[in-house]
Short mmCIF file of C-alpha atoms and ligand atoms in Angstrom, two decimals:
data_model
loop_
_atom_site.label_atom_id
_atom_site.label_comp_id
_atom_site.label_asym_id
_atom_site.label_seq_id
_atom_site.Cartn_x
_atom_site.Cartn_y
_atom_site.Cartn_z
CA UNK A 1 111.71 89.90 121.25
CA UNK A 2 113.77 92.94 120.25
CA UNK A 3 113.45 93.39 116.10
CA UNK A 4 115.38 96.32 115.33
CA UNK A 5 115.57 98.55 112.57
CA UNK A 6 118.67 100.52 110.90
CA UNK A 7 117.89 102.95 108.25
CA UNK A 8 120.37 105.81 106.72
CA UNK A 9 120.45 107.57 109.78
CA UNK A 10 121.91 105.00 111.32
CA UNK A 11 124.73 104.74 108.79
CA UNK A 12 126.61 106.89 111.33
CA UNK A 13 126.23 105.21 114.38
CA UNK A 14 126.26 101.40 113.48
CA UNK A 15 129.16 100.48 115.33
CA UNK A 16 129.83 97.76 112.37
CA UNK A 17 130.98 100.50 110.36
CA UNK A 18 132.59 102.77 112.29
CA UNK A 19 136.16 101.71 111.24
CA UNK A 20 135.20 102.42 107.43
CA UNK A 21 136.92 105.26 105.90
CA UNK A 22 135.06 108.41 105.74
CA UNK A 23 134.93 108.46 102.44
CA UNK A 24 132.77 104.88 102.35
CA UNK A 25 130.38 106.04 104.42
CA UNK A 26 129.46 109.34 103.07
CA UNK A 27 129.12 107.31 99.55
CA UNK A 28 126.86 105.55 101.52
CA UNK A 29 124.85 108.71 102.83
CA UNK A 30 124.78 109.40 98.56
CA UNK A 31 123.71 105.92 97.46
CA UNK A 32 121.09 105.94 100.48
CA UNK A 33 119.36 109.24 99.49
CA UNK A 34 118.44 107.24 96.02
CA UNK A 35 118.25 104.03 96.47
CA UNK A 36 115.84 102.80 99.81
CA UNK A 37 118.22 101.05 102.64
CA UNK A 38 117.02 99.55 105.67
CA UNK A 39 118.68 96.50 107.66
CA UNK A 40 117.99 95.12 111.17
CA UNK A 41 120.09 93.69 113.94
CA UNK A 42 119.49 89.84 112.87
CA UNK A 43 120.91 90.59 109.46
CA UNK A 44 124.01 93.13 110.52
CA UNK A 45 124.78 90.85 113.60
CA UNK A 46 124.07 87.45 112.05
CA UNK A 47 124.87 87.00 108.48
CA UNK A 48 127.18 89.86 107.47
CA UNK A 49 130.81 88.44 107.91
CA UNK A 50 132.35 91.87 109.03
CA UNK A 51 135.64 90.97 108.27
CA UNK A 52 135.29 90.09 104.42
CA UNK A 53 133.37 93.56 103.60
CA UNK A 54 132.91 94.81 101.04
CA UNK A 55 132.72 92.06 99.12
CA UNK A 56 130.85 90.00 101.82
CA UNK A 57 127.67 88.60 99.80
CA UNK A 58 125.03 89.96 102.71
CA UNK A 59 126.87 93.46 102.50
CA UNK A 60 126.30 93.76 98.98
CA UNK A 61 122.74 92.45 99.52
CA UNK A 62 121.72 94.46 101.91
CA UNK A 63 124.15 98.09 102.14
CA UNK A 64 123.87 100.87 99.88
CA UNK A 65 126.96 100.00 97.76
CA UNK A 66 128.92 103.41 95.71
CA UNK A 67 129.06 101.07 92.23
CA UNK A 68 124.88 101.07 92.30
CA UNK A 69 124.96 105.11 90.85
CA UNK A 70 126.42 106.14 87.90
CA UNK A 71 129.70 108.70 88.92
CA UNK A 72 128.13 111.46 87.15
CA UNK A 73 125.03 111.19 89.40
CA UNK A 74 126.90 109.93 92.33
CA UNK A 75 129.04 112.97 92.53
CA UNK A 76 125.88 115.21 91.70
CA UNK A 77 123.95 113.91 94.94
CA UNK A 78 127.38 114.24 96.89
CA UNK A 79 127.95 117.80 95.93
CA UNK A 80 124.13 118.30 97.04
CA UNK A 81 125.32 116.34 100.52
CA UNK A 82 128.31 118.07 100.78
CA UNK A 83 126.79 121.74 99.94
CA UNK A 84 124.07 121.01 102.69
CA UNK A 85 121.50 121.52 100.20
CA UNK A 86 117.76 121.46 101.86
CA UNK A 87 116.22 117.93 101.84
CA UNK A 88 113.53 119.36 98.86
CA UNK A 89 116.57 119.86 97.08
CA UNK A 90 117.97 115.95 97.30
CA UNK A 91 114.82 114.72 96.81
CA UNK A 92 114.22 116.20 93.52
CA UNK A 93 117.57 115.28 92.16
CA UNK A 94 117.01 111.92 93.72
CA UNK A 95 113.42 111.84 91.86
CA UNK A 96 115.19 112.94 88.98
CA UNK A 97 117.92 109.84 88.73
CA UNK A 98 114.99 107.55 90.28
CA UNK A 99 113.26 108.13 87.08
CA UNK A 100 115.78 107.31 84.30
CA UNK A 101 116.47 103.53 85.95
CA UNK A 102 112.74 102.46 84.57
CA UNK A 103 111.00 102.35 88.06
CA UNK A 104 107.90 100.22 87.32
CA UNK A 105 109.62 96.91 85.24
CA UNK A 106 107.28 95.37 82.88
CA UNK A 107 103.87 96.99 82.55
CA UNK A 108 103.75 96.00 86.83
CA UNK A 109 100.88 99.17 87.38
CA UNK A 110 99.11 99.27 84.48
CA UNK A 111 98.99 96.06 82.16
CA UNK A 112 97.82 94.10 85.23
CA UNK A 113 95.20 95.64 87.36
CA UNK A 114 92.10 93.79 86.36
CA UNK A 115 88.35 95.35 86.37
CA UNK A 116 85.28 94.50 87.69
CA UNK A 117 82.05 95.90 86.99
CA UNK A 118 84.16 98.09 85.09
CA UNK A 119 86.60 99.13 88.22
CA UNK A 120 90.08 98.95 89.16
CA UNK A 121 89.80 96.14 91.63
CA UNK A 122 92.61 97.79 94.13
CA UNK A 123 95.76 95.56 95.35
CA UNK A 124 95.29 92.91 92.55
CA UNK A 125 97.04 91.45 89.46
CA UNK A 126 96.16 88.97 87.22
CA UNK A 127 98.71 88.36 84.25
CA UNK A 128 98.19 84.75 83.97
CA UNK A 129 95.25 82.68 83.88
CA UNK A 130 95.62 80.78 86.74
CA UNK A 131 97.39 82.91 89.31
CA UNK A 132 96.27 86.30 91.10
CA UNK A 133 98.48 88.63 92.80
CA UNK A 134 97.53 90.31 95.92
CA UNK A 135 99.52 93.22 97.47
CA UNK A 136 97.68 93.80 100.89
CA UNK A 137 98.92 97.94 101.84
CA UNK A 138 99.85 96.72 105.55
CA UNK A 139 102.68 94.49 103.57
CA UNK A 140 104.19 96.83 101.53
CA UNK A 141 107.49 96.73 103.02
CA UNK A 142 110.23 94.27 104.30
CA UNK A 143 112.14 93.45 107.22
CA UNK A 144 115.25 94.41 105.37
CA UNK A 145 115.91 95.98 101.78
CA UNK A 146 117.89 93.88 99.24
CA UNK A 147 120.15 96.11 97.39
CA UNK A 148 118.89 94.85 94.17
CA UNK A 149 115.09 94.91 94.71
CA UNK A 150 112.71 95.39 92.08
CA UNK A 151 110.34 96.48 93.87
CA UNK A 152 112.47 99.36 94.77
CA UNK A 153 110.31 102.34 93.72
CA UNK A 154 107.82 101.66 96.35
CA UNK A 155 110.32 101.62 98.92
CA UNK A 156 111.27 105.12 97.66
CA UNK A 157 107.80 106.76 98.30
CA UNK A 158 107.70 107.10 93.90
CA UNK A 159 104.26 105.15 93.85
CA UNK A 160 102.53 106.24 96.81
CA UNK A 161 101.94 102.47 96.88
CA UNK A 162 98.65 102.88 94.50
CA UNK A 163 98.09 99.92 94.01
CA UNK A 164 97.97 98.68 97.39
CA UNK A 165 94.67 96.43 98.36
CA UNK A 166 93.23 98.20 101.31
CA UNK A 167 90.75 96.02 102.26
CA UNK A 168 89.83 91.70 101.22
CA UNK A 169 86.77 92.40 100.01
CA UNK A 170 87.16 93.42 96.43
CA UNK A 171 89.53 90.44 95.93
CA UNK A 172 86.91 87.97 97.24
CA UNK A 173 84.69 89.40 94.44
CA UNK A 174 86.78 88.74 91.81
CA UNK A 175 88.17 85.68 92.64
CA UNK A 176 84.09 84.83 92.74
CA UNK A 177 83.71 86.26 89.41
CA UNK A 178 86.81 84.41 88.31
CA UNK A 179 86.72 80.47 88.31
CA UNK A 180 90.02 79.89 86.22
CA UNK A 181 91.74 80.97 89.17
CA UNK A 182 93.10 78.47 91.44
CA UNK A 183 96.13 80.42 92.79
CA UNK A 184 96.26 83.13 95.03
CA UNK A 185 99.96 84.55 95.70
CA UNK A 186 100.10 87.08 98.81
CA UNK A 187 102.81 89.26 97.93
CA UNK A 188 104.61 92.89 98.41
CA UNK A 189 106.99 93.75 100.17
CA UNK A 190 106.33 91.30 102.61
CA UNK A 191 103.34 90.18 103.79
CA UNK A 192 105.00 88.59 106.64
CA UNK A 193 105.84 91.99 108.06
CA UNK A 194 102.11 92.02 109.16
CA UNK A 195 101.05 90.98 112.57
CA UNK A 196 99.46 87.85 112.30
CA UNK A 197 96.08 89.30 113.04
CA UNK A 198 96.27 91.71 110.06
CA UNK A 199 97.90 88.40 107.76
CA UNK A 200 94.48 86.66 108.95
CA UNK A 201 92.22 89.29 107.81
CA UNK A 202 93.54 88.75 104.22
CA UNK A 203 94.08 84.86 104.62
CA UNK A 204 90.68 83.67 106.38
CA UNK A 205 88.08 85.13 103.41
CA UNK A 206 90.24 83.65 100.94
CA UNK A 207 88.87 80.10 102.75
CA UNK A 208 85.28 80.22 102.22
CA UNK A 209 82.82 77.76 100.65
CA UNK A 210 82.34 79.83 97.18
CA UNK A 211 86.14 80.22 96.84
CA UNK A 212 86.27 76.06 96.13
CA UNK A 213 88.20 77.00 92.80
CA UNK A 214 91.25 78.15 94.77
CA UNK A 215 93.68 75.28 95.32
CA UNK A 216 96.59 76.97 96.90
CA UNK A 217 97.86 80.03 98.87
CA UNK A 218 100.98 81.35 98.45
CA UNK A 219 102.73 84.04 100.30
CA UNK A 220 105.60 85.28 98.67
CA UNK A 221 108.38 86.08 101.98
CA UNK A 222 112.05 87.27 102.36
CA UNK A 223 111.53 86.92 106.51
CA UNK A 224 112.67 83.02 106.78
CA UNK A 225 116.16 84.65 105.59
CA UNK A 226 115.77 88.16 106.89
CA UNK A 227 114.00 87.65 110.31
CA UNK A 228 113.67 83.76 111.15
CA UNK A 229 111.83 84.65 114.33
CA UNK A 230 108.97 85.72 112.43
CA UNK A 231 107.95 81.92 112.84
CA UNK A 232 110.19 80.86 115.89
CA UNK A 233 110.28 83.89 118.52
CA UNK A 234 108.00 86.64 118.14
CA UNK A 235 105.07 87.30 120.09
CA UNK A 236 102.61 86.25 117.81
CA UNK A 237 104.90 83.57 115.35
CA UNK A 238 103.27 80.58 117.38
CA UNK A 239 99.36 82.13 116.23
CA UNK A 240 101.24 82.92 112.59
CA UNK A 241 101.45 78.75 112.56
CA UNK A 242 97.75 78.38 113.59
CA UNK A 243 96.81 80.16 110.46
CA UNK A 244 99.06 78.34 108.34
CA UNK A 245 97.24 74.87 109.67
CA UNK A 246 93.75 76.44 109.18
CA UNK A 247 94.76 77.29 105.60
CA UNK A 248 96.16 73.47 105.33
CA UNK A 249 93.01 72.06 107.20
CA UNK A 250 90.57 73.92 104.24
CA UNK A 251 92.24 71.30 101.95
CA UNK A 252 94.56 73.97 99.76
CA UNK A 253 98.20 73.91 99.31
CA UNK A 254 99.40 76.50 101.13
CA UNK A 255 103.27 77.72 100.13
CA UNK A 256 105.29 80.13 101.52
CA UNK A 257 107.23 81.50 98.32
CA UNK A 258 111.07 82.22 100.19
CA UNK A 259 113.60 84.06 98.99
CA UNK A 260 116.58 83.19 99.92
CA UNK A 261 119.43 85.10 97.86
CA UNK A 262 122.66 82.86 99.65
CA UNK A 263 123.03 79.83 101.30
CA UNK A 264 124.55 82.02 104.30
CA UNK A 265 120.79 82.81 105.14
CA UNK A 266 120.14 79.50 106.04
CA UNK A 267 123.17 79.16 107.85
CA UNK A 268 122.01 79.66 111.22
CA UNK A 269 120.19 77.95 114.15
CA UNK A 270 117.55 80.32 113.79
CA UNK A 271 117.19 80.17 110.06
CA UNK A 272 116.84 75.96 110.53
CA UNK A 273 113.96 76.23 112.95
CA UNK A 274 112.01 78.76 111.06
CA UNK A 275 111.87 76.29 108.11
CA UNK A 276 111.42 73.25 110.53
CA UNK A 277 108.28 75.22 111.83
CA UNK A 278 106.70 76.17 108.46
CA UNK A 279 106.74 72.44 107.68
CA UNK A 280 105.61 71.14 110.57
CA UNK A 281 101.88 73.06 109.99
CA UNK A 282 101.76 70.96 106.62
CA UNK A 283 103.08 73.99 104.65
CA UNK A 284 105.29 73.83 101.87
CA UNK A 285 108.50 76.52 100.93
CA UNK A 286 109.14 76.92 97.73
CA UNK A 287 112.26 79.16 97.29
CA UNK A 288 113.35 81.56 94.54
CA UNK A 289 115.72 83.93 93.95
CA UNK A 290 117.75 86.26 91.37
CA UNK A 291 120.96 85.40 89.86
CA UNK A 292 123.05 89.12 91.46
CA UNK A 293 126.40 89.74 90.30
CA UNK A 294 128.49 90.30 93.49
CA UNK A 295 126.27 88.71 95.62
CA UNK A 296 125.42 85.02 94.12
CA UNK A 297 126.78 84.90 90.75
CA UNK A 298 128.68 81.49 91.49
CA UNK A 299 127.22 77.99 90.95
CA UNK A 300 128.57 76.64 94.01
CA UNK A 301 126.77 78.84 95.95
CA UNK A 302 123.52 78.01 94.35
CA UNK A 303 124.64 74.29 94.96
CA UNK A 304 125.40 74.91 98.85
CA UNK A 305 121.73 77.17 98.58
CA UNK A 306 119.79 74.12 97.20
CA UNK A 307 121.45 71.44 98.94
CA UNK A 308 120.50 73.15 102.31
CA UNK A 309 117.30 73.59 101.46
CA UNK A 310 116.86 69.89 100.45
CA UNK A 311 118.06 69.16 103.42
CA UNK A 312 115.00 70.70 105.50
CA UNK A 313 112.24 70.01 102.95
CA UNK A 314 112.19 73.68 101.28
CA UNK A 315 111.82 73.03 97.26
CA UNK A 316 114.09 74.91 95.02
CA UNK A 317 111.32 76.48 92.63
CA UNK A 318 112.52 79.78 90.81
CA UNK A 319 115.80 81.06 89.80
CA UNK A 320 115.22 84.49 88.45
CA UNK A 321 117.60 86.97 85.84
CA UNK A 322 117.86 90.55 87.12
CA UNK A 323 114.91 92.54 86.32
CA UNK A 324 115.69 95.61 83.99
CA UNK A 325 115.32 98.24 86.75
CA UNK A 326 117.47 100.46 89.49
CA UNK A 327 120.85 99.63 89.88
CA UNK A 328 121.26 96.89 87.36
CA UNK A 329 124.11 98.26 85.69
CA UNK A 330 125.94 97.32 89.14
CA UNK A 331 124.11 93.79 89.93
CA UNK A 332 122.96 92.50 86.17
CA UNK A 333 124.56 89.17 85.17
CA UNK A 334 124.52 88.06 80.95
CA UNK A 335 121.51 85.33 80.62
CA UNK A 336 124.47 83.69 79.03
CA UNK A 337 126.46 83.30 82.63
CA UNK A 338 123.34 83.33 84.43
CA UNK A 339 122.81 79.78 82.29
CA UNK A 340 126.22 78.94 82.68
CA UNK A 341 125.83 79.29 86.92
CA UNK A 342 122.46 77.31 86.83
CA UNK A 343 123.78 74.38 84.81
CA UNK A 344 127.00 74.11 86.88
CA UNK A 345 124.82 74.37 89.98
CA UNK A 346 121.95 71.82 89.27
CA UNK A 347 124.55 69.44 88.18
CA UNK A 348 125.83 69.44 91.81
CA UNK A 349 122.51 68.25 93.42
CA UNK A 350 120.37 65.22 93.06
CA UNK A 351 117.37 64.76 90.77
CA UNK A 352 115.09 66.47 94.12
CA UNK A 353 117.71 69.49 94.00
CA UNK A 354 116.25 70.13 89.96
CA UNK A 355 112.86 71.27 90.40
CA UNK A 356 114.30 74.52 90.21
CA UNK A 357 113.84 76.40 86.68
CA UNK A 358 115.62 78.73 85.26
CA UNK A 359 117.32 81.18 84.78
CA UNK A 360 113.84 83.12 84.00
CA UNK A 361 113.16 86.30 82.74
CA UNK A 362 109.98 88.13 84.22
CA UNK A 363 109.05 90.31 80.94
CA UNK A 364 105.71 91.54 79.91
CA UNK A 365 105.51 89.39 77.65
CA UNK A 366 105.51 86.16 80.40
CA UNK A 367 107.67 83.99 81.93
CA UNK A 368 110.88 83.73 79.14
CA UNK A 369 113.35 80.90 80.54
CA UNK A 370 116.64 80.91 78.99
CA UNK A 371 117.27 77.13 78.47
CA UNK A 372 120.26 76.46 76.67
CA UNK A 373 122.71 77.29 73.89
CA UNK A 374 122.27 75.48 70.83
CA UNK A 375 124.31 76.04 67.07
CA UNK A 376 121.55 75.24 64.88
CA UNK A 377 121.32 76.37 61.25
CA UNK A 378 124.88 77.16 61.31
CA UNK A 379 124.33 79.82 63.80
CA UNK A 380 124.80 79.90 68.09
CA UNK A 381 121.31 80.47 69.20
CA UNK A 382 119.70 80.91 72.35
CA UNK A 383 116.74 78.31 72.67
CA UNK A 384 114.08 80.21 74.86
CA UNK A 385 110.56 79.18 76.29
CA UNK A 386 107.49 80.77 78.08
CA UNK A 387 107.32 79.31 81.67
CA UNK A 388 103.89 81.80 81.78
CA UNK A 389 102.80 83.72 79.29
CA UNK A 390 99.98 86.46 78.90
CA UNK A 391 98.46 84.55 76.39
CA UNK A 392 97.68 81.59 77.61
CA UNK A 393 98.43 79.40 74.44
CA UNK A 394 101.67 80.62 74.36
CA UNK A 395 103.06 78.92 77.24
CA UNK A 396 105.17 75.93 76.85
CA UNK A 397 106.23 77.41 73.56
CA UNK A 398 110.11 77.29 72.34
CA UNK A 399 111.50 80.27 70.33
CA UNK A 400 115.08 81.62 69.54
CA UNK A 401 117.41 84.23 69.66
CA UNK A 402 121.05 84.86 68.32
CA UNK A 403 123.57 83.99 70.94
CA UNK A 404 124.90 87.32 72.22
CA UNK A 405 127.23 86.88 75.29
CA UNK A 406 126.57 90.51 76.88
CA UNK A 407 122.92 90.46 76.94
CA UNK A 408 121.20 90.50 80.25
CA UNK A 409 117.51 90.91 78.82
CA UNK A 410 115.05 90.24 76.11
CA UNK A 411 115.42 93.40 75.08
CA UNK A 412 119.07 93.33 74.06
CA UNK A 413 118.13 90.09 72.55
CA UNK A 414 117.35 89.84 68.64
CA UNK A 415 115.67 86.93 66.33
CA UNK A 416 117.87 84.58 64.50
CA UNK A 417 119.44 86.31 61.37
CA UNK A 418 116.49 85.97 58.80
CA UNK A 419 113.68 86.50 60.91
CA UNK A 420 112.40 89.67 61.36
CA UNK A 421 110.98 89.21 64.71
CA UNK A 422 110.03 86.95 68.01
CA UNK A 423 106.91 85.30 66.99
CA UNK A 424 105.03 87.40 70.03
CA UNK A 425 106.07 90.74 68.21
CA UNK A 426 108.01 93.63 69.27
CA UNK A 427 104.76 95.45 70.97
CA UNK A 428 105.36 93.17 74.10
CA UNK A 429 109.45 93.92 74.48
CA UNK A 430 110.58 95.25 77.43
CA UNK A 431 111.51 98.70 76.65
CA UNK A 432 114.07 99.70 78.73
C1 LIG B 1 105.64 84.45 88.52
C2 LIG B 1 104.31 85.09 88.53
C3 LIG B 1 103.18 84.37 88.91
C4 LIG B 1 103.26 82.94 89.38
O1 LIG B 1 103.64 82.08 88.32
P1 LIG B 1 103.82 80.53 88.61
O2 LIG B 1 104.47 79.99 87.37
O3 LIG B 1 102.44 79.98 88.84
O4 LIG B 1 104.67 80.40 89.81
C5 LIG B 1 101.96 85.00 88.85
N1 LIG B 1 101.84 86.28 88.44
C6 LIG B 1 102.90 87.01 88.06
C7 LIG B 1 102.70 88.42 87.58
C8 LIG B 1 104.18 86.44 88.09
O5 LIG B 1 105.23 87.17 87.72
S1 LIG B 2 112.53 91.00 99.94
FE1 LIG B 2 111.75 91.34 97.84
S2 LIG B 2 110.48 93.18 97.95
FE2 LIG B 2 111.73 93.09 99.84
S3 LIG B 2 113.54 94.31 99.38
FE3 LIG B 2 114.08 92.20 98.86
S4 LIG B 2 113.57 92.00 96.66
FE4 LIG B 2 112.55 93.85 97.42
#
């Protein structure tokens, strides 16, 4: 089963993009020499619609677009192109830009990593009480790269992926040490860009007898949209759905976190069996995305998205805003549209269609879901709540914010006039 691979070398030869005028690709060698860009046959062949580009939704997704630099440093990094500067050259400019667009969002490497036996415990997070984070190294990349990621730094080589979890071991400790935990998310990257052997050596220790306290598995996955055949067609997709009924047969929930960005992605034969194979080993998908300008920013599409995935027992579970990070100024859409699209959207579906929640802001503070406009004490206020929050006690809790139809973060949002700040304080706001 042929799974092929297009990086920015390729942007020459892909014969999708040959009639483009010179100009577009070459802004596409610039873009590509900041921002990480890989694609594969499934995704160029399948679920780009060549003859809408650029605006096609899976173009913008997944092709370095000229909007996601600034012009200033776009034209710097063509001149550097152009010039046929040496690639130490580009790289240091491209460090240079890579820095100013806040690479690690929200405290990611260092507010996170927990200790024990006063060590960094490799590969692990734990911001809320409940939930760990693994990043296993072998699934620190993706069968494709969404335009928007925010995991995009890693992608660029900027982390040297340091806080990658080499080997099980230390997280088995923990999660020993740890009984509040009952939730252990696989994440990356991908973790499904692992052979299924390597995915087991992670999975199968999390199972044991000691580990009772942990109720569900999740692995968080773009490949049911970006490579179906992970499940249906490669070599080892049938043994991939063994270990997903082992995990199932240990009596824990296991869930395969999706992300599906546009209903296109489930728009093919392929795309339907992957998800009819997931649930036939007792697994559940959840699916989550971010609200992208240019490539979802329409309610009907969420609509079409959820109704699709009601349709073959996936659960609509997150919808994200934007993180503050890379290209945003290009992608980010105002929490006030962002609720605006959800609203519009989850009217469309049934009651089973509204488990999703949202729109959600992933801050270092918590969870912050934006959950509806209200013009109490004669003034238009945002009413806000932690879905998660560091502290514990906070979650579930409502707080406000004047109504400001630009912003597209809790940064750029302020208390109501009269208050001097949000009750969690301003040490915990995203700087951007
Ligand atoms: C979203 C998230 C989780 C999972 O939260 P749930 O509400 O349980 O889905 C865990 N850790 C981090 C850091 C997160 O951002
Ligand atoms: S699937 Fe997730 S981690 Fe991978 S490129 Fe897309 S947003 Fe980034």
């Amino acid at each position: 089963m042929g799974y092929r691979v297009y990086t920015r070398k390729d942007i020459d030869r892909l014969p999708q993009l040959q009639h483009l005028p010179a100009a577009d690709l070459e802004a596409m060698q610039v873009v590509s020499a900041v921002f990480p860009f890989r694609v594969n046959d499934y995704v160029v062949e399948q679920l780009i619609d060549w003859s809408r580009i650029p605006d096609d939704p899976i173009f913008q997704l997944t092709f370095p677009q000229r909007g996601m630099l600034e012009p200033d440093d776009f034209q710097r990094v063509r001149r550097l192109l152009r010039a046929g500067a040496p690639a130490s050259e580009i790289l240091r400019v491209a460090r240079e830009i890579q820095g100013r667009l806040n690479p690690h969002p929200a405290g990611q490497m260092d507010l996170n990593v927990p200790e024990l036996d006063g060590r960094r415990v490799e590969g692990v997070q734990h911001k809320y009480r409940e939930t760990v984070l693994f990043f296993p190294a072998a699934g620190q990349t993706c069968h494709a790269y969404c335009t928007y990621c925010f995991r995009w730094a890693q992608f660029v080589g900027d982390t040297d992926l340091k806080f990658a979890g080499r080997d099980v071991a230390s997280l088995v400790a923990y999660l020993r040490e740890h009984r509040e935990v009952t939730s252990v998310l696989i994440t990356g990257g991908d973790p499904a860009v692992m052979s299924t052997s390597v995915l087991r050596r992670y999975v199968e220790p999390l199972l044991r007898a000691d580990l009772e306290h942990i109720e569900s598995i999740r692995i968080g996955t773009k490949a049911p949209a970006y490579w179906p055949d992970r499940f249906v067609a490669d070599a080892d997709a049938d043994d991939l759905l063994r270990l997903f009924e082992e995990v199932v047969a240990s009596r824990r929930h296991l869930a395969l976190m999706a992300h599906y960005s546009h209903p296109r992605e489930l728009g093919t034969p392929r795309a339907e069996r992957a998800l009819r194979r997931i649930a036939s080993t007792g697994a559940t998908v959840r699916s989550q995305a971010p609200v992208i300008r240019r490539v979802n920013d329409r309610a009907d599409d969420w609509a079409e998205l959820w109704r699709r995935q009601l349709r073959l027992g996936a659960v609509p579970y997150y919808m994200f805003v934007e993180r503050d990070t890379g290209p945003r100024g290009y992608f980010a859409v105002p929490l006030a549209r962002a609720l605006q699209i959800y609203n519009e959207a989850t009217r469309q579906v049934s009651g089973l269609g509204r488990t999703v929640r949202g729109p959600s802001m992933s801050t270092t503070a918590g969870k912050v879901l934006v959950d509806g406009v209200t013009d109490a004490f004669g003034e238009d206020l945002f009413v806000l709540k932690f879905l998660q929050a560091r502290d514990p006690s906070w979650v579930g809790r409502i707080f406000f914010a004047a109504y400001d139809a630009e912003a597209t973060w809790l940064d750029e949002l302020r208390p109501p006039s009269g208050e001097a700040d949000f009750f969690f304080g301003r040490a915990l706001h995203d700087a951007a």
